[in-house]
């Protein structure tokens, strides 16, 4: 996938949409170690490197992808081009959300909904108020109706309600409409009749439109470089009738986690730290991880990580997180904005 995440956050199906699948990657078969006859993994690290046993623990932490293996997937406002042209004040209001949103905030918002079981509208209203995002001009949107599309998962619903709350405070008649996956809602956004705004993800959407416009075999335009990926997305958006606001610092992308207890024991903050400290790791993820360049193969080739075993679980789901917490795997594929990563 270039990139992307799993179907949860970006729609099943598309390269970046089907997401995590693309981010998964491959060398070796499920349940097997990936080493060659010389005893050296494809990443080049010595198979004799000290093996680090998993350490159980309830709290999970994401190790920083310091070599940018994953494609950027920052949250970004996507707006119907005609709507943006007719209402120049709309995107700046959405950009105020981007300016206040980072990954830690997104994790906390997701925890409120997915773990604490609060409703997305309530969580959105509370956060907009606490972040001081109420616009100074409460009449800017008077007489203007805006429908915000949300994909069928809680993070998208919360982001859509945040956009709606800010717009309502500016006088808009704003509402949130759930329209399923990207294949369903993107044509509606491009047409601008049913919905006019959607909270989107930079890398995933860039690849989705790229494949749609340039064909299934088109060279990837999304990467670990945010500026270049946004530039590519902007150009593609011009071709299909979309405009974009400023990307936030918040990302919902594939990531790799260990327990905090394991990270503390080995003084780890990055994937490079892990590669330098430990070999013989046990990796857990969806089955596709052994076949996708942004998962096992990428970890081996980019970081030199070595694995003694791969456990086929799920992509960022409860099986992988439980296996980490119970000490059954060392490293697991998660989503960077997962509410279970919250520290409190």
Coordinates of C-alpha atoms in Angstrom, one line a residue:
X1 CA 0.0 0.0 0.0
X2 CA 1.5 1.7 -0.1
X3 CA 0.1 2.3 2.4
X4 CA -2.5 2.2 4.5
X5 CA -4.4 1.0 7.1
X6 CA -6.9 -1.5 7.5
X7 CA -10.4 -1.5 6.5
X8 CA -11.5 -0.2 9.9
X9 CA -10.4 3.3 9.3
X10 CA -10.4 3.6 5.8
X11 CA -12.8 1.6 4.0
X12 CA -12.5 -1.9 3.0
X13 CA -11.1 -2.4 -0.3
X14 CA -8.8 0.2 -1.5
X15 CA -5.3 0.3 -1.4
X16 CA -5.0 2.5 1.3
X17 CA -8.4 1.8 2.3
X18 CA -8.3 -1.7 2.6
X19 CA -5.8 -0.4 4.5
X20 CA -3.8 -2.2 6.9
X21 CA -3.7 -4.9 4.5
X22 CA -1.5 -2.8 2.3
X23 CA 0.6 -1.9 5.2
X24 CA 1.2 -5.5 6.0
X25 CA 4.1 -7.1 4.6
X26 CA 5.8 -10.3 3.8
X27 CA 8.6 -12.7 4.0
X28 CA 8.1 -16.1 5.2
X29 CA 4.9 -17.9 5.9
X30 CA 2.7 -17.6 9.0
X31 CA 4.2 -19.3 11.9
X32 CA 7.7 -19.5 10.5
X33 CA 10.8 -17.6 11.1
X34 CA 12.2 -15.5 8.3
X35 CA 15.9 -16.5 8.0
X36 CA 18.0 -17.8 5.3
X37 CA 20.4 -20.7 5.2
X38 CA 23.3 -18.6 6.6
X39 CA 21.3 -17.9 9.7
X40 CA 20.9 -14.3 8.9
X41 CA 17.4 -12.7 8.5
X42 CA 16.5 -10.8 5.4
X43 CA 17.1 -7.6 7.4
X44 CA 20.8 -8.5 7.8
X45 CA 20.9 -8.8 11.6
X46 CA 22.7 -11.8 13.2
X47 CA 20.4 -14.6 14.1
X48 CA 22.7 -15.0 17.2
X49 CA 21.5 -11.6 18.5
X50 CA 20.1 -11.8 22.0
X51 CA 16.5 -13.0 22.1
X52 CA 14.1 -10.9 24.2
X53 CA 11.2 -12.7 25.6
X54 CA 7.8 -10.9 25.6
X55 CA 6.8 -9.2 28.8
X56 CA 3.1 -9.2 29.7
X57 CA 1.4 -5.9 30.7
X58 CA -1.9 -4.2 30.3
X59 CA -0.5 -0.9 28.9
X60 CA 0.6 -0.9 25.3
X61 CA 3.0 1.7 23.7
X62 CA 3.7 2.3 20.0
X63 CA 7.3 2.3 19.0
X64 CA 8.1 5.3 16.8
X65 CA 8.5 4.5 13.1
X66 CA 11.7 6.5 13.0
X67 CA 12.7 5.4 9.4
X68 CA 9.2 6.1 8.0
X69 CA 8.3 2.6 6.9
X70 CA 4.6 3.5 7.0
X71 CA 2.8 5.9 4.7
X72 CA 1.5 9.1 6.3
X73 CA -2.2 9.1 7.1
X74 CA -2.9 12.4 8.8
X75 CA -6.5 13.5 9.3
X76 CA -7.4 16.2 6.7
X77 CA -10.7 17.9 5.8
X78 CA -11.9 16.9 2.3
X79 CA -14.4 19.3 0.8
X80 CA -16.5 19.4 -2.4
X81 CA -14.7 21.8 -4.7
X82 CA -17.8 23.8 -5.7
X83 CA -18.8 24.1 -2.0
X84 CA -15.4 25.4 -1.1
X85 CA -15.5 27.9 -4.0
X86 CA -18.9 29.2 -3.0
X87 CA -18.0 29.5 0.6
X88 CA -14.4 30.6 1.2
X89 CA -14.9 30.7 4.9
X90 CA -15.7 27.0 5.2
X91 CA -12.2 25.4 5.0
X92 CA -10.6 27.9 7.5
X93 CA -13.2 26.8 10.1
X94 CA -12.3 23.1 9.5
X95 CA -8.6 24.0 9.6
X96 CA -9.1 25.3 13.1
X97 CA -9.9 21.7 14.1
X98 CA -6.7 20.4 12.3
X99 CA -4.6 22.9 14.2
X100 CA -5.9 21.6 17.6
X101 CA -5.8 17.9 16.7
X102 CA -2.8 15.6 17.3
X103 CA -2.5 11.8 17.7
X104 CA -2.6 11.8 21.5
X105 CA -5.8 13.8 21.3
X106 CA -7.3 11.4 18.8
X107 CA -6.4 8.5 21.0
X108 CA -8.2 10.2 23.9
X109 CA -11.2 10.9 21.8
X110 CA -11.4 7.3 20.6
X111 CA -11.0 6.1 24.2
X112 CA -14.0 8.1 25.3
X113 CA -16.1 6.5 22.6
X114 CA -14.7 3.0 22.2
X115 CA -13.6 2.3 25.8
X116 CA -15.7 4.6 28.0
X117 CA -18.8 4.1 25.8
X118 CA -19.7 7.8 25.4
X119 CA -21.5 8.9 22.2
X120 CA -19.5 10.5 19.4
X121 CA -21.7 13.7 19.4
X122 CA -21.2 14.2 23.2
X123 CA -17.4 13.6 23.0
X124 CA -17.2 16.0 20.0
X125 CA -19.1 18.7 21.8
X126 CA -17.0 18.3 25.0
X127 CA -13.7 18.5 23.1
X128 CA -14.7 21.5 21.0
X129 CA -15.6 23.3 24.1
X130 CA -12.5 22.3 26.1
X131 CA -10.2 23.1 23.1
X132 CA -11.7 26.6 22.7
X133 CA -12.7 26.1 19.1
X134 CA -15.9 28.1 19.1
X135 CA -15.5 30.6 16.3
X136 CA -15.5 34.3 17.0
X137 CA -18.0 35.0 14.3
X138 CA -21.2 33.1 15.1
X139 CA -23.1 34.3 12.0
X140 CA -20.6 33.4 9.3
X141 CA -22.6 30.3 8.2
X142 CA -26.0 31.8 8.6
X143 CA -28.3 30.4 6.0
X144 CA -25.8 27.8 4.8
X145 CA -26.4 24.1 5.0
X146 CA -23.5 21.6 5.2
X147 CA -23.8 17.8 5.4
X148 CA -20.7 16.1 6.7
X149 CA -20.2 12.5 5.6
X150 CA -18.7 9.9 8.1
X151 CA -17.4 6.5 7.3
X152 CA -18.9 3.6 9.3
X153 CA -16.5 3.5 12.2
X154 CA -16.4 5.4 15.4
X155 CA -13.4 7.6 14.8
X156 CA -14.8 9.0 11.6
X157 CA -18.1 9.6 13.3
X158 CA -16.4 11.5 16.1
X159 CA -14.4 13.6 13.7
X160 CA -17.5 14.3 11.6
X161 CA -19.3 15.5 14.7
X162 CA -16.4 17.7 15.7
X163 CA -16.6 19.4 12.3
X164 CA -20.3 19.8 12.7
X165 CA -20.1 21.2 16.2
X166 CA -17.6 23.9 15.0
X167 CA -19.7 24.8 12.0
X168 CA -22.9 25.0 14.0
X169 CA -21.1 27.4 16.4
X170 CA -20.4 29.5 13.3
X171 CA -24.1 29.6 12.4
X172 CA -24.2 26.8 9.8
X173 CA -27.0 24.3 9.6
X174 CA -24.6 21.4 9.9
X175 CA -25.4 17.7 10.2
X176 CA -23.5 14.3 10.1
X177 CA -24.5 11.6 7.7
X178 CA -23.1 8.1 7.9
X179 CA -22.4 6.8 4.4
X180 CA -20.5 3.6 4.9
X181 CA -17.2 3.0 3.1
X182 CA -15.1 5.1 0.8
X183 CA -16.5 3.5 -2.3
X184 CA -19.9 4.7 -1.3
X185 CA -19.2 8.1 0.1
X186 CA -16.5 9.5 -2.2
X187 CA -18.7 9.8 -5.3
X188 CA -21.3 11.6 -3.1
X189 CA -18.6 14.0 -1.9
X190 CA -17.4 14.6 -5.4
X191 CA -20.9 15.3 -6.5
X192 CA -21.6 17.6 -3.5
X193 CA -25.3 16.9 -3.5
X194 CA -25.7 14.6 -0.5
X195 CA -22.5 15.5 1.4
X196 CA -20.0 18.4 1.1
X197 CA -17.4 17.6 3.7
X198 CA -15.6 14.4 5.0
X199 CA -12.8 13.9 7.6
X200 CA -10.3 12.0 5.5
X201 CA -6.8 10.5 5.7
X202 CA -4.0 11.8 3.5
X203 CA -2.2 8.7 2.3
X204 CA -5.2 6.4 2.1
X205 CA -7.3 8.9 0.1
X206 CA -4.3 9.8 -2.2
X207 CA -3.9 6.2 -3.2
X208 CA -7.6 5.6 -3.5
X209 CA -8.0 8.5 -6.0
X210 CA -4.7 7.6 -7.7
X211 CA -5.9 4.1 -8.5
X212 CA -9.3 5.4 -9.6
X213 CA -7.9 8.1 -11.9
X214 CA -4.7 6.4 -13.1
X215 CA -5.6 2.7 -12.9
X216 CA -5.0 -0.2 -10.5
X217 CA -1.4 -0.5 -11.5
X218 CA -0.5 3.2 -11.1
X219 CA 2.7 4.0 -9.3
X220 CA 2.1 4.9 -5.7
X221 CA 2.0 8.6 -4.8
X222 CA 1.7 8.3 -1.0
X223 CA 4.8 7.9 1.1
X224 CA 6.2 8.7 4.5
X225 CA 6.7 12.4 3.4
X226 CA 3.7 14.4 4.4
X227 CA 4.3 17.4 2.2
X228 CA 4.8 15.3 -0.9
X229 CA 1.8 13.2 -0.2
X230 CA -0.4 16.2 0.4
X231 CA 0.8 17.8 -2.9
X232 CA -0.1 14.6 -4.7
X233 CA -3.5 14.5 -3.1
X234 CA -4.2 18.1 -3.9
X235 CA -3.3 17.5 -7.6
X236 CA -5.5 14.4 -7.7
X237 CA -8.3 16.3 -5.9
X238 CA -8.3 18.9 -8.6
X239 CA -9.1 16.1 -11.1
X240 CA -12.1 14.8 -9.3
X241 CA -13.6 18.0 -7.8
X242 CA -12.2 18.0 -4.3
X243 CA -10.4 20.6 -2.2
X244 CA -8.5 20.0 1.0
X245 CA -7.8 21.9 4.2
X246 CA -4.6 21.7 6.3
X247 CA -3.6 18.3 7.5
X248 CA -3.6 17.8 11.3
X249 CA -0.8 16.3 13.3
X250 CA -3.2 13.4 14.1
X251 CA -2.5 10.2 12.3
X252 CA -4.5 6.9 12.2
X253 CA -2.1 4.5 10.5
X254 CA -0.6 1.1 11.0
X255 CA 1.8 1.0 13.9
X256 CA 3.7 -1.5 15.9
X257 CA 3.3 -1.8 19.7
X258 CA 4.9 -3.6 22.6
X259 CA 3.9 -3.6 26.2
X260 CA 5.1 -0.7 28.3
X261 CA 6.8 -3.2 30.6
X262 CA 8.8 -4.6 27.6
X263 CA 9.7 -1.1 26.4
X264 CA 10.8 0.0 29.9
X265 CA 12.8 -3.2 30.4
X266 CA 14.8 -2.6 27.2
X267 CA 14.7 1.2 27.1
X268 CA 12.8 1.4 23.8
X269 CA 11.1 4.3 22.1
X270 CA 11.7 3.5 18.4
X271 CA 11.7 0.5 16.1
X272 CA 15.4 1.2 15.6
X273 CA 15.9 0.9 19.4
X274 CA 14.2 -2.5 19.2
X275 CA 16.3 -3.7 16.3
X276 CA 19.5 -2.7 18.3
X277 CA 18.4 -4.4 21.5
X278 CA 16.6 -7.6 20.5
X279 CA 16.4 -10.5 18.0
X280 CA 14.3 -13.6 17.9
X281 CA 11.1 -11.6 18.2
X282 CA 7.5 -13.0 18.0
X283 CA 5.4 -10.9 15.7
X284 CA 1.6 -10.9 15.8
X285 CA -0.7 -9.4 13.1
X286 CA -3.3 -10.3 10.5
X287 CA -2.2 -13.1 8.2
X288 CA -1.4 -10.7 5.4
X289 CA 1.5 -9.3 7.4
X290 CA 3.8 -12.0 6.0
X291 CA 3.0 -10.9 2.5
X292 CA 2.9 -7.1 2.6
X293 CA 5.9 -4.8 2.3
X294 CA 4.9 -2.5 5.2
X295 CA 4.7 -5.3 7.7
X296 CA 7.1 -8.2 8.3
X297 CA 9.2 -7.7 5.2
X298 CA 9.5 -4.0 5.8
X299 CA 10.4 -4.5 9.4
X300 CA 13.1 -6.9 8.4
X301 CA 14.5 -4.9 5.4
X302 CA 14.1 -1.4 6.8
X303 CA 15.0 -2.0 10.4
X304 CA 16.9 -5.3 10.4
X305 CA 14.5 -6.8 12.9
X306 CA 14.6 -10.6 13.2
X307 CA 11.7 -12.9 14.0
X308 CA 11.7 -16.4 15.4
X309 CA 7.9 -16.7 15.0
X310 CA 4.9 -15.1 13.3
X311 CA 1.4 -15.5 14.9
X312 CA -1.5 -15.0 12.7
X313 CA -4.0 -13.0 14.7
X314 CA -5.9 -9.9 13.5
X315 CA -5.0 -6.5 12.0
X316 CA -4.9 -4.1 15.0
X317 CA -7.8 -5.9 16.7
X318 CA -8.5 -7.5 20.1
X319 CA -6.6 -10.7 19.4
X320 CA -3.4 -8.9 18.7
X321 CA -3.7 -6.6 21.7
X322 CA -4.6 -9.4 24.0
X323 CA -1.7 -11.4 22.8
X324 CA 0.6 -8.5 23.6
X325 CA -0.9 -8.0 27.0
X326 CA -0.6 -11.7 27.9
X327 CA 3.0 -12.0 26.8
X328 CA 2.3 -14.3 23.8
X329 CA 3.9 -12.0 21.3
X330 CA 6.6 -9.4 21.5
X331 CA 5.5 -7.0 18.8
X332 CA 2.0 -6.5 17.4
X333 CA 0.4 -4.5 14.6
X334 CA -2.0 -1.9 16.0
X335 CA -3.6 1.4 14.8
X336 CA -1.8 4.5 16.0
X337 CA -5.0 6.2 17.2
X338 CA -6.5 3.2 19.0
X339 CA -8.2 4.3 22.2
X340 CA -6.7 1.4 24.1
X341 CA -3.3 3.1 23.8
X342 CA -4.5 5.9 26.1
X343 CA -2.4 6.2 29.3
X344 CA -5.4 6.9 31.5

